[in-house]
Amino acid sequence: MRQLRASERAKGIEYAIRDVAVPAAELERQGHRILKLNIGDPVAYDFDTPEHIKEAYIGALREGKNGYSPSYGIPSLIDAIVGKERSQGCDVTTDDIIVGTGVTEVLQMLFASMLSPGDEVLIPGPSYPPYTSYVRFYDGTPVSYHTDEENGWQPDLDDMRSKVTDRTKAICVINPNNPTGALYEGSTLRAIMDLAGEHGIPVISDEIYDKMTYEDQVVPTAQTGSDVPLMVLNGISKVYIAPGWRIGYVAFRDPSGALDDVKDGVQRQARARLCPSHPAQVAFQAALEGPQDHIAQTNRTLMQRRDIALKRIGEIEKLSSAVPGGAFYMFPKIEDPDLQDDKALVLDILRKKHVLFVHGSGFCTQYGKGHFRMVHLPPPELIEEAFDRVEEYFRERP
Ligand SMILES: Cc1ncc(COP(=O)(O)O)c(C=O)c1O
């Protein structure tokens, strides 16, 4: 048989987070215990989906919500999403919402709809890898803008401004950010919206970690500029601790209708892929409308763990970290001017000490190198044990 080759576009897709999991799985097969600080999934540690949300899912199955749903989402969930967005100052109606199989699918549909060959998208450097992968997949050019580690990884407005061109199709913000945990200041967001408005560029605002914050709260991007066409992304994965259920949405806040055609392109794709999971949509509605008590508890736990990790990082001469204001990530810097290859270092720590991180260059070759991403999701004793080993590693490293 003739060997079929994968397309160049498929080969261009990389996902650093899962790539390093392969050698870790091999070590596990050999019987080693790996301490995993690489997975952005609270359920992989000691967090769980709140009971009332699980009950809603089970109830949906029993009530026969097992057929296809409307392609853009069930009306009662769409109403709940409109309610959430409007309560945060994002002026949308039911026609502006499209529910998908997670933010990641929605992002894919957005880029598929808006990009032609050579179009550019401004993406925070470093950022969640599908932003770069999907822009490339749809023949666009991802352009990373600098986020400033010295300033808590806030977007660098001068750099962003210098990278706006006639081909810029969107500016993306991720707040709080993956992989840095940065919580963006309201003044920074206002400046981004002003820049976008000046050039007539829409903004994509990924707010999937919006309620997972520590000292301060998220300023929803919608509140920082009312005229700029905006696509807000959110879902059930993080705040409601159910990433395996795969539900997310885009809300088009678009008073001038500038995004009508893009929205039409997303709706066409949504119809062609039939619908997102029906029972999971019922559960997401329950999550949005039901008790929110678990959020404060989760944040308290995460903040304790963040502080343990920061203390341990501070005690290792070769490491430093900015203080994350939200999400559950930090992005420590490896203080070694001679370091050439952060992936090799992460794999070396894995091989020698059986602790798994993700290399920083996997989130941005330019602005992520020389770092690694870790989650502070594990229980305190696991974080302590991981850093005992990491401390030992840097002591022994020539
Ligand atoms: C910034 C960001 N957006 C989206 C996602 C994934 O969202 P979903 O599970 O809804 O696809 C992640 C997951 O890590 C993320 O970090």
PDB file of N, CA, C and O in Angstrom, residues 120-146:
ATOM      1  N   GLU A 120      -2.396  38.472  10.261  1.00  0.00           N
ATOM      2  CA  GLU A 120      -1.637  38.373  11.508  1.00  0.00           C
ATOM      3  C   GLU A 120      -2.560  38.464  12.731  1.00  0.00           C
ATOM      4  O   GLU A 120      -3.563  39.170  12.693  1.00  0.00           O
ATOM      5  N   VAL A 121      -2.183  37.739  13.773  1.00  0.00           N
ATOM      6  CA  VAL A 121      -2.920  37.814  15.037  1.00  0.00           C
ATOM      7  C   VAL A 121      -1.914  38.091  16.150  1.00  0.00           C
ATOM      8  O   VAL A 121      -0.896  37.391  16.262  1.00  0.00           O
ATOM      9  N   LEU A 122      -2.184  39.115  16.924  1.00  0.00           N
ATOM     10  CA  LEU A 122      -1.294  39.440  18.044  1.00  0.00           C
ATOM     11  C   LEU A 122      -1.659  38.577  19.245  1.00  0.00           C
ATOM     12  O   LEU A 122      -2.810  38.568  19.687  1.00  0.00           O
ATOM     13  N   ILE A 123      -0.658  37.874  19.747  1.00  0.00           N
ATOM     14  CA  ILE A 123      -0.853  36.869  20.799  1.00  0.00           C
ATOM     15  C   ILE A 123       0.117  37.165  21.945  1.00  0.00           C
ATOM     16  O   ILE A 123       1.293  37.480  21.684  1.00  0.00           O
ATOM     17  N   PRO A 124      -0.325  37.049  23.198  1.00  0.00           N
ATOM     18  CA  PRO A 124       0.628  37.308  24.279  1.00  0.00           C
ATOM     19  C   PRO A 124       1.778  36.302  24.257  1.00  0.00           C
ATOM     20  O   PRO A 124       1.557  35.112  24.037  1.00  0.00           O
ATOM     21  N   GLY A 125       2.993  36.795  24.445  1.00  0.00           N
ATOM     22  CA  GLY A 125       4.162  35.918  24.519  1.00  0.00           C
ATOM     23  C   GLY A 125       4.658  35.910  25.955  1.00  0.00           C
ATOM     24  O   GLY A 125       5.057  36.959  26.443  1.00  0.00           O
ATOM     25  N   PRO A 126       4.592  34.776  26.646  1.00  0.00           N
ATOM     26  CA  PRO A 126       4.120  33.447  26.253  1.00  0.00           C
ATOM     27  C   PRO A 126       2.596  33.302  26.380  1.00  0.00           C
ATOM     28  O   PRO A 126       1.958  34.105  27.052  1.00  0.00           O
ATOM     29  N   SER A 127       2.036  32.256  25.735  1.00  0.00           N
ATOM     30  CA  SER A 127       0.593  32.008  25.861  1.00  0.00           C
ATOM     31  C   SER A 127       0.235  30.543  25.625  1.00  0.00           C
ATOM     32  O   SER A 127       1.062  29.750  25.184  1.00  0.00           O
ATOM     33  N   TYR A 128      -1.040  30.249  25.907  1.00  0.00           N
ATOM     34  CA  TYR A 128      -1.628  28.920  25.717  1.00  0.00           C
ATOM     35  C   TYR A 128      -1.391  28.482  24.252  1.00  0.00           C
ATOM     36  O   TYR A 128      -1.831  29.177  23.323  1.00  0.00           O
ATOM     37  N   PRO A 129      -0.702  27.347  24.029  1.00  0.00           N
ATOM     38  CA  PRO A 129      -0.213  26.998  22.689  1.00  0.00           C
ATOM     39  C   PRO A 129      -1.236  26.960  21.546  1.00  0.00           C
ATOM     40  O   PRO A 129      -0.879  27.313  20.417  1.00  0.00           O
ATOM     41  N   PRO A 130      -2.515  26.555  21.758  1.00  0.00           N
ATOM     42  CA  PRO A 130      -3.422  26.518  20.601  1.00  0.00           C
ATOM     43  C   PRO A 130      -3.580  27.867  19.887  1.00  0.00           C
ATOM     44  O   PRO A 130      -3.916  27.892  18.703  1.00  0.00           O
ATOM     45  N   TYR A 131      -3.338  28.972  20.593  1.00  0.00           N
ATOM     46  CA  TYR A 131      -3.429  30.270  19.896  1.00  0.00           C
ATOM     47  C   TYR A 131      -2.471  30.295  18.709  1.00  0.00           C
ATOM     48  O   TYR A 131      -2.848  30.639  17.590  1.00  0.00           O
ATOM     49  N   THR A 132      -1.235  29.928  18.958  1.00  0.00           N
ATOM     50  CA  THR A 132      -0.232  29.939  17.898  1.00  0.00           C
ATOM     51  C   THR A 132      -0.542  28.848  16.868  1.00  0.00           C
ATOM     52  O   THR A 132      -0.534  29.097  15.659  1.00  0.00           O
ATOM     53  N   SER A 133      -0.845  27.644  17.356  1.00  0.00           N
ATOM     54  CA  SER A 133      -1.038  26.500  16.450  1.00  0.00           C
ATOM     55  C   SER A 133      -2.201  26.737  15.492  1.00  0.00           C
ATOM     56  O   SER A 133      -2.088  26.482  14.299  1.00  0.00           O
ATOM     57  N   TYR A 134      -3.321  27.218  16.027  1.00  0.00           N
ATOM     58  CA  TYR A 134      -4.495  27.362  15.156  1.00  0.00           C
ATOM     59  C   TYR A 134      -4.370  28.545  14.209  1.00  0.00           C
ATOM     60  O   TYR A 134      -4.890  28.500  13.096  1.00  0.00           O
ATOM     61  N   VAL A 135      -3.711  29.604  14.634  1.00  0.00           N
ATOM     62  CA  VAL A 135      -3.490  30.708  13.687  1.00  0.00           C
ATOM     63  C   VAL A 135      -2.697  30.175  12.502  1.00  0.00           C
ATOM     64  O   VAL A 135      -3.048  30.400  11.347  1.00  0.00           O
ATOM     65  N   ARG A 136      -1.643  29.402  12.777  1.00  0.00           N
ATOM     66  CA  ARG A 136      -0.829  28.820  11.691  1.00  0.00           C
ATOM     67  C   ARG A 136      -1.649  27.851  10.854  1.00  0.00           C
ATOM     68  O   ARG A 136      -1.557  27.832   9.631  1.00  0.00           O
ATOM     69  N   PHE A 137      -2.428  27.025  11.536  1.00  0.00           N
ATOM     70  CA  PHE A 137      -3.229  25.991  10.860  1.00  0.00           C
ATOM     71  C   PHE A 137      -4.132  26.627   9.803  1.00  0.00           C
ATOM     72  O   PHE A 137      -4.377  26.056   8.746  1.00  0.00           O
ATOM     73  N   TYR A 138      -4.635  27.822  10.111  1.00  0.00           N
ATOM     74  CA  TYR A 138      -5.532  28.502   9.161  1.00  0.00           C
ATOM     75  C   TYR A 138      -4.786  29.554   8.340  1.00  0.00           C
ATOM     76  O   TYR A 138      -5.352  30.556   7.935  1.00  0.00           O
ATOM     77  N   ASP A 139      -3.483  29.295   8.119  1.00  0.00           N
ATOM     78  CA  ASP A 139      -2.662  30.075   7.193  1.00  0.00           C
ATOM     79  C   ASP A 139      -2.369  31.488   7.662  1.00  0.00           C
ATOM     80  O   ASP A 139      -1.941  32.337   6.876  1.00  0.00           O
ATOM     81  N   GLY A 140      -2.651  31.777   8.935  1.00  0.00           N
ATOM     82  CA  GLY A 140      -2.313  33.098   9.460  1.00  0.00           C
ATOM     83  C   GLY A 140      -0.908  33.098  10.042  1.00  0.00           C
ATOM     84  O   GLY A 140      -0.221  32.067  10.080  1.00  0.00           O
ATOM     85  N   THR A 141      -0.488  34.271  10.491  1.00  0.00           N
ATOM     86  CA  THR A 141       0.830  34.411  11.120  1.00  0.00           C
ATOM     87  C   THR A 141       0.632  34.862  12.563  1.00  0.00           C
ATOM     88  O   THR A 141       0.125  35.965  12.796  1.00  0.00           O
ATOM     89  N   PRO A 142       1.018  34.003  13.523  1.00  0.00           N
ATOM     90  CA  PRO A 142       0.933  34.458  14.919  1.00  0.00           C
ATOM     91  C   PRO A 142       2.068  35.434  15.205  1.00  0.00           C
ATOM     92  O   PRO A 142       3.216  35.157  14.843  1.00  0.00           O
ATOM     93  N   VAL A 143       1.760  36.549  15.809  1.00  0.00           N
ATOM     94  CA  VAL A 143       2.789  37.531  16.160  1.00  0.00           C
ATOM     95  C   VAL A 143       2.738  37.696  17.676  1.00  0.00           C
ATOM     96  O   VAL A 143       1.742  38.154  18.224  1.00  0.00           O
ATOM     97  N   SER A 144       3.826  37.262  18.333  1.00  0.00           N
ATOM     98  CA  SER A 144       3.840  37.341  19.799  1.00  0.00           C
ATOM     99  C   SER A 144       4.189  38.749  20.242  1.00  0.00           C
ATOM    100  O   SER A 144       5.159  39.322  19.760  1.00  0.00           O
ATOM    101  N   TYR A 145       3.401  39.292  21.141  1.00  0.00           N
ATOM    102  CA  TYR A 145       3.802  40.559  21.753  1.00  0.00           C
ATOM    103  C   TYR A 145       4.389  40.274  23.132  1.00  0.00           C
ATOM    104  O   TYR A 145       4.001  39.311  23.806  1.00  0.00           O
ATOM    105  N   HIS A 146       5.336  41.114  23.513  1.00  0.00           N
ATOM    106  CA  HIS A 146       6.082  40.927  24.748  1.00  0.00           C
ATOM    107  C   HIS A 146       5.186  41.140  25.966  1.00  0.00           C
ATOM    108  O   HIS A 146       4.414  42.103  26.017  1.00  0.00           O
TER     109      HIS A 146
END
